[in-house]
Tab-separated table of C-alpha atoms in Angstrom:
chain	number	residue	atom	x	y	z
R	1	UNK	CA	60.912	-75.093	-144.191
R	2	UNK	CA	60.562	-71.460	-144.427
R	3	UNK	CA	60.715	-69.768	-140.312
R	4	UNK	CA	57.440	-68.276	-139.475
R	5	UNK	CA	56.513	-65.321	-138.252
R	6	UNK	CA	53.663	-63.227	-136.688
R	7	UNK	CA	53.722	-59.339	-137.145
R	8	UNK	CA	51.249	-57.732	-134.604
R	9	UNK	CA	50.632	-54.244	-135.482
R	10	UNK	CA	47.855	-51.891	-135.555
R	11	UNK	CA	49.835	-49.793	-138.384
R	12	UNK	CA	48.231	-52.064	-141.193
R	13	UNK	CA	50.735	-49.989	-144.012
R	14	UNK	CA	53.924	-49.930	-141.590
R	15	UNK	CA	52.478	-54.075	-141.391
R	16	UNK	CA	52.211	-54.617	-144.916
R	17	UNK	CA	56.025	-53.121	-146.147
R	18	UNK	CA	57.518	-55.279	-143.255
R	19	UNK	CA	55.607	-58.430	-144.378
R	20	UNK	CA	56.575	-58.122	-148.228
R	21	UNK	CA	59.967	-57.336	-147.406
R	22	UNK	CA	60.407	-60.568	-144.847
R	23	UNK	CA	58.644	-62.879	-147.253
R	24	UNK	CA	61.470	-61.848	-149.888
R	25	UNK	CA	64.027	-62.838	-147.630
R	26	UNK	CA	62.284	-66.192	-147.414
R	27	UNK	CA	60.346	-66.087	-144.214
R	28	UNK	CA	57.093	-66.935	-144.170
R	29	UNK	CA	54.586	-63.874	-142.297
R	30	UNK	CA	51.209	-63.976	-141.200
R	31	UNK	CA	49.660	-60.674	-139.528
R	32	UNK	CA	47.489	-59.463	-136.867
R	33	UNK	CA	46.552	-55.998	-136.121
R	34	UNK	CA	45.453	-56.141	-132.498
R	35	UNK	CA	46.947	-57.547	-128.949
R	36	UNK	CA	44.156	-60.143	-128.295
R	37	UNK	CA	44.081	-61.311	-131.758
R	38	UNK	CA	47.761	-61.701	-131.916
R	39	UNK	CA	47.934	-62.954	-128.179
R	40	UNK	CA	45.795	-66.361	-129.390
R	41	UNK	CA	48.172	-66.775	-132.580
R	42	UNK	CA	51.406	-66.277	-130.522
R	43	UNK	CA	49.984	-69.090	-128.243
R	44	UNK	CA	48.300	-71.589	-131.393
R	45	UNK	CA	52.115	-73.257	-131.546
R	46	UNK	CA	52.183	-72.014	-135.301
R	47	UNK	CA	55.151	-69.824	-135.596
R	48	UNK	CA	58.697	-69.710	-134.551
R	49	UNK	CA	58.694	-66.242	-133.520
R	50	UNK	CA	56.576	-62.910	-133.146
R	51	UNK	CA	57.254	-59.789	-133.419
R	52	UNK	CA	54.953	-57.526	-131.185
R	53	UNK	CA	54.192	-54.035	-131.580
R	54	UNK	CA	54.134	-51.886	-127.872
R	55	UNK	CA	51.677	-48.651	-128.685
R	56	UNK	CA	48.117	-50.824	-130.244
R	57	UNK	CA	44.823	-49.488	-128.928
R	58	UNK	CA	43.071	-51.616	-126.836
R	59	UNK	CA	45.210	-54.578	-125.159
R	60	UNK	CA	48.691	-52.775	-125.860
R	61	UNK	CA	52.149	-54.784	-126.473
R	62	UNK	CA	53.115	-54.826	-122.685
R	63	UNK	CA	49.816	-56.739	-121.714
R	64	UNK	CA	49.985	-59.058	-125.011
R	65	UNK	CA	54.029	-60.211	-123.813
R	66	UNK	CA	52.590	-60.368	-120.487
R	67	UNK	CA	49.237	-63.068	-121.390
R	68	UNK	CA	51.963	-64.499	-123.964
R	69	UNK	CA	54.904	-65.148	-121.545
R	70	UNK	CA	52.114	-66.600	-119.076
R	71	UNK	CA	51.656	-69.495	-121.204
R	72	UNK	CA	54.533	-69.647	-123.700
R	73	UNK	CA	58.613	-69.436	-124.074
R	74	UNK	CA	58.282	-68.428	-127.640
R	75	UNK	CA	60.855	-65.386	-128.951
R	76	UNK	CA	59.385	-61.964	-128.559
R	77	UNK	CA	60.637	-58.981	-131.114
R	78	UNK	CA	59.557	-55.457	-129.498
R	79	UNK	CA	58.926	-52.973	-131.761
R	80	UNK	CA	59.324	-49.739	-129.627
R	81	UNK	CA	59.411	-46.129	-129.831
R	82	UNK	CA	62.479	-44.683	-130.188
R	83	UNK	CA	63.661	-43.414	-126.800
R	84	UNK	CA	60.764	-44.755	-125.109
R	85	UNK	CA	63.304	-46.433	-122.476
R	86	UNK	CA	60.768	-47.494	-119.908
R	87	UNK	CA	58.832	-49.578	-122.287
R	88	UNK	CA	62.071	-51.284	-123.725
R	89	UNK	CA	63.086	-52.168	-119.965
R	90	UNK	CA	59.502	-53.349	-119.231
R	91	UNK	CA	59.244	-55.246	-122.050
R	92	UNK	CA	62.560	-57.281	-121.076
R	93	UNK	CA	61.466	-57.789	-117.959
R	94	UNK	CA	58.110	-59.264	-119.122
R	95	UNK	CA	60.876	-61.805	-121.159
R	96	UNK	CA	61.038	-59.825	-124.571
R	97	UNK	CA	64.263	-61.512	-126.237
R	98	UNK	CA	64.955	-58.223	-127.781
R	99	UNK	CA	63.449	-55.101	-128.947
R	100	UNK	CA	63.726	-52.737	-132.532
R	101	UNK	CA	62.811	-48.925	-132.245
R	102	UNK	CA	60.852	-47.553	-134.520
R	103	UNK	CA	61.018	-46.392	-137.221
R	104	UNK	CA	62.894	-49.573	-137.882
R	105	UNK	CA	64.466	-50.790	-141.585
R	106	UNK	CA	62.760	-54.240	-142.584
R	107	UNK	CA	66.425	-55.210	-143.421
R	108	UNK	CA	67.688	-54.284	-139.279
R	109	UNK	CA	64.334	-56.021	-138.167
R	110	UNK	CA	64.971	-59.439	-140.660
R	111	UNK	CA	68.931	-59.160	-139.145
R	112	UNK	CA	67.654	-59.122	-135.604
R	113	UNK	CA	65.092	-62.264	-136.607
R	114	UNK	CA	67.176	-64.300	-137.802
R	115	UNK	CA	69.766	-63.866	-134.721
R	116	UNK	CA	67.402	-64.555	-132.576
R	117	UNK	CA	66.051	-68.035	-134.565
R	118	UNK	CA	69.799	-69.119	-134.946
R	119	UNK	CA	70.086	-69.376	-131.565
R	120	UNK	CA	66.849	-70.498	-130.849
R	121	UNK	CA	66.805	-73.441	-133.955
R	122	UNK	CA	70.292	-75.055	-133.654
R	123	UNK	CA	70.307	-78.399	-132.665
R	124	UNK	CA	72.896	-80.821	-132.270
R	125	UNK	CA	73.086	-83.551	-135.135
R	126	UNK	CA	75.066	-85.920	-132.420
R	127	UNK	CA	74.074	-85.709	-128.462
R	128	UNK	CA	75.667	-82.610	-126.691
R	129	UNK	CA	77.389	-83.169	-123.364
R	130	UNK	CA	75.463	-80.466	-120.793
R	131	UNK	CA	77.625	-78.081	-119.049
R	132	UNK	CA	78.234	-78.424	-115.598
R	133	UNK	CA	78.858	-75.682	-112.799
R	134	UNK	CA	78.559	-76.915	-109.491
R	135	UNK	CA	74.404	-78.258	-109.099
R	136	UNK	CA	74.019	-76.325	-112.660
R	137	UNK	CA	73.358	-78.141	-115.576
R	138	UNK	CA	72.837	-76.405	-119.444
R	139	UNK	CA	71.808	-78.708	-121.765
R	140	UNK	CA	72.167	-76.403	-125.152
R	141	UNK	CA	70.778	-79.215	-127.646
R	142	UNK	CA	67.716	-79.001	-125.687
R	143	UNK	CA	68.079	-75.692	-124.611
R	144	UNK	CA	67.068	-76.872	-120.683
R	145	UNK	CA	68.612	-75.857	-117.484
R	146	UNK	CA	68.511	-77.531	-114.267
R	147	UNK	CA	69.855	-76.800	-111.411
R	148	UNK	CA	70.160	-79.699	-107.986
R	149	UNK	CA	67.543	-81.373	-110.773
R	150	UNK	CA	65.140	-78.559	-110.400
R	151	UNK	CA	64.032	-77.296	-113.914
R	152	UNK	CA	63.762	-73.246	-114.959
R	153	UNK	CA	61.913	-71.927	-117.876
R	154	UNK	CA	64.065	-69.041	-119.288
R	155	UNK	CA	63.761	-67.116	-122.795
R	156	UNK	CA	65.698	-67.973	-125.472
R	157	UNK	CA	67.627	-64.941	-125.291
R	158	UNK	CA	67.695	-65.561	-121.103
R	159	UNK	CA	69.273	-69.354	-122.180
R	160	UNK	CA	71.810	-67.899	-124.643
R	161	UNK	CA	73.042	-65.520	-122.023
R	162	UNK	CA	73.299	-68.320	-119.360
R	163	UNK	CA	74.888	-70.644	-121.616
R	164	UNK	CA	77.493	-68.010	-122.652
R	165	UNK	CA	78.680	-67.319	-118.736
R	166	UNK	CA	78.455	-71.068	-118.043
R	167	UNK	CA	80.902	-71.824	-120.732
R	168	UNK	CA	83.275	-69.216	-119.098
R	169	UNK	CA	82.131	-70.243	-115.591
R	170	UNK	CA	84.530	-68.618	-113.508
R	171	UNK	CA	85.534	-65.777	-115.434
R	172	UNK	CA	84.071	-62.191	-116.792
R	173	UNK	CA	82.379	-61.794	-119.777
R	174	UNK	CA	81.968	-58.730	-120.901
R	175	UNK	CA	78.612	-56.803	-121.949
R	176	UNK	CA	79.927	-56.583	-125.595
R	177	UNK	CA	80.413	-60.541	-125.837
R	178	UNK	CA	77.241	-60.979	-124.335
R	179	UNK	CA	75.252	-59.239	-126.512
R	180	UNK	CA	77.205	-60.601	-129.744
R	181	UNK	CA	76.646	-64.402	-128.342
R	182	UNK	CA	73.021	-63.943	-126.143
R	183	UNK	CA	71.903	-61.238	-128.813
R	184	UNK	CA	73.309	-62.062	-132.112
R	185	UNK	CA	73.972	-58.173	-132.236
R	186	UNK	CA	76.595	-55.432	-130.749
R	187	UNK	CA	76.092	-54.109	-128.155
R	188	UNK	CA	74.680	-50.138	-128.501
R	189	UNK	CA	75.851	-46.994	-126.482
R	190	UNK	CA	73.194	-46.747	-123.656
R	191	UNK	CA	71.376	-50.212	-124.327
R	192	UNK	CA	70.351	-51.783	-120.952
R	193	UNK	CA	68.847	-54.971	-122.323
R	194	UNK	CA	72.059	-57.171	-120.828
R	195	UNK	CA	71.433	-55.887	-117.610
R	196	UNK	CA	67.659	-55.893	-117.769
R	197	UNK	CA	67.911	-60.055	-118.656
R	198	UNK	CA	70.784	-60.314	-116.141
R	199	UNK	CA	68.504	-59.030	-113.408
R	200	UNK	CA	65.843	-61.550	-114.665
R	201	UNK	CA	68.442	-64.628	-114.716
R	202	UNK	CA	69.277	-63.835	-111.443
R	203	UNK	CA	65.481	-63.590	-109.887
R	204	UNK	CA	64.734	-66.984	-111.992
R	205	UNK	CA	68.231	-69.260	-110.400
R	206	UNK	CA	68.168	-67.447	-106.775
R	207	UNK	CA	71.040	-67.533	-104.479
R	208	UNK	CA	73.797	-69.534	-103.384
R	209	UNK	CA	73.976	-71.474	-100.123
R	210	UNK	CA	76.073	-68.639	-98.612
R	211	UNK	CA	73.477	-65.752	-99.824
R	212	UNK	CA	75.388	-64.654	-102.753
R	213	UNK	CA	73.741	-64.492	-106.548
R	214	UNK	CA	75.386	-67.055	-108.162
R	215	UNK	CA	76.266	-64.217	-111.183
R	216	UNK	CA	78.241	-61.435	-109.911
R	217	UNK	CA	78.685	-58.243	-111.214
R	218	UNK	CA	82.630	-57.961	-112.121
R	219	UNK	CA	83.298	-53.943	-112.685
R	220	UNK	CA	84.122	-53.150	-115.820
R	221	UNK	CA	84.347	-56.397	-116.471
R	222	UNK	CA	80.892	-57.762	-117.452
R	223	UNK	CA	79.092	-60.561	-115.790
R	224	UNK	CA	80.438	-64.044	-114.100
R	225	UNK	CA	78.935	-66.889	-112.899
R	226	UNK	CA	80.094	-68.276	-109.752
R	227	UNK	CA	81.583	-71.845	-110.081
R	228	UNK	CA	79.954	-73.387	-106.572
């Protein structure tokens, strides 16, 4: 079955060259060219992903992720002006998985897609043991974290990221592996995003007994999460 997707964006031309060019790479696009109209499709349980446009008159991107994220995990594509860095960062924090600055290629956007639904898709043909870090558990089959039995809703980019420091619990991992693994992408000159979804991680789990975060900051190292 072909992935789904829903393009919201106002530029009905810019919409149109992105949809023909996804649908030849096999996806399957629907499209909606405002926030509110796009906000009820995002949350109808019909597509495996949406890609969301930031600058649409009316309800813009921001407040579309926000009304989305209030109800739904689903991934979230930005599609931000380039340089426009304080709309990429608030759009992370909202719980965008990622973001593409336009002018964007439809072949960069369809790469960043399907990273995202690779992650997001794979599951387990036999039962996957979860991972364990002190009262952590990551179960990546179901994509569910718990932690002393208490469930968190994360992102799928947010889980990827998590899972990827739990299996090196105890040890740095760098930005650049963090992006390839959580991202499906290398990591760009300048790009904030692992920071910007480490901050969120961080907010989401709280702290340790003692008062620490239980990821630490390892300079020029990357990120690690603390084994309790």
């Amino acid at each position: 079955m072909s992935a789904r997707i829903l393009l919201v964006d106002d530029d009905a031309e810019l919409t149109e060259l992105l949809r023909d060019y996804l649908e030849r790479e096999g996806f399957a696009v629907r499209t909606s060219h405002d926030g509110a109209t796009g906000v009820t499709a995002a949350l109808s349980n019909r597509y495996d992903i949406v890609v969301l446009d930031i600058m649409m008159p009316g309800m813009s991107g921001i407040e579309a992720l926000a009304r989305i994220r209030a109800e739904s995990s689903i991934p979230v594509i930005m599609l931000t002006a380039r340089g426009d860095d304080a709309d990429r960062v608030t759009g992370l924090e909202l719980g965008a998985d990622d973001y593409v600055p336009k002018p964007c290629t439809p072949r960069e956007l369809a790469a960043r897609i399907r990273a995202i639904l690779k992650r997001t898709s794979a599951v387990a043909v036999a039962p996957t043991l979860p991972i364990v870090v002190g009262t952590l558990s990551v179960y990546p089959a179901q994509r569910r974290v718990e932690r002393a039995g208490v469930p968190f809703d994360f992102t799928s980019t947010e889980f990827n990221l998590l899972e990827t420091l739990a299996r090196n619990a105890g040890q740095p991992v760098s930005k650049a592996d963090l992006s390839q693994k959580g991202l499906g992408r290398p990591l760009k000159r300048f790009d904030r995003s692992i920071d910007v979804h480490m901050s969120s991680i961080r907010h989401k789990l709280g702290n340790l007994a003692d008062g620490r975060s239980c990821i630490q900051t390892v300079i020029r190292k990357g990120y690690q999460l603390i084994v309790e």
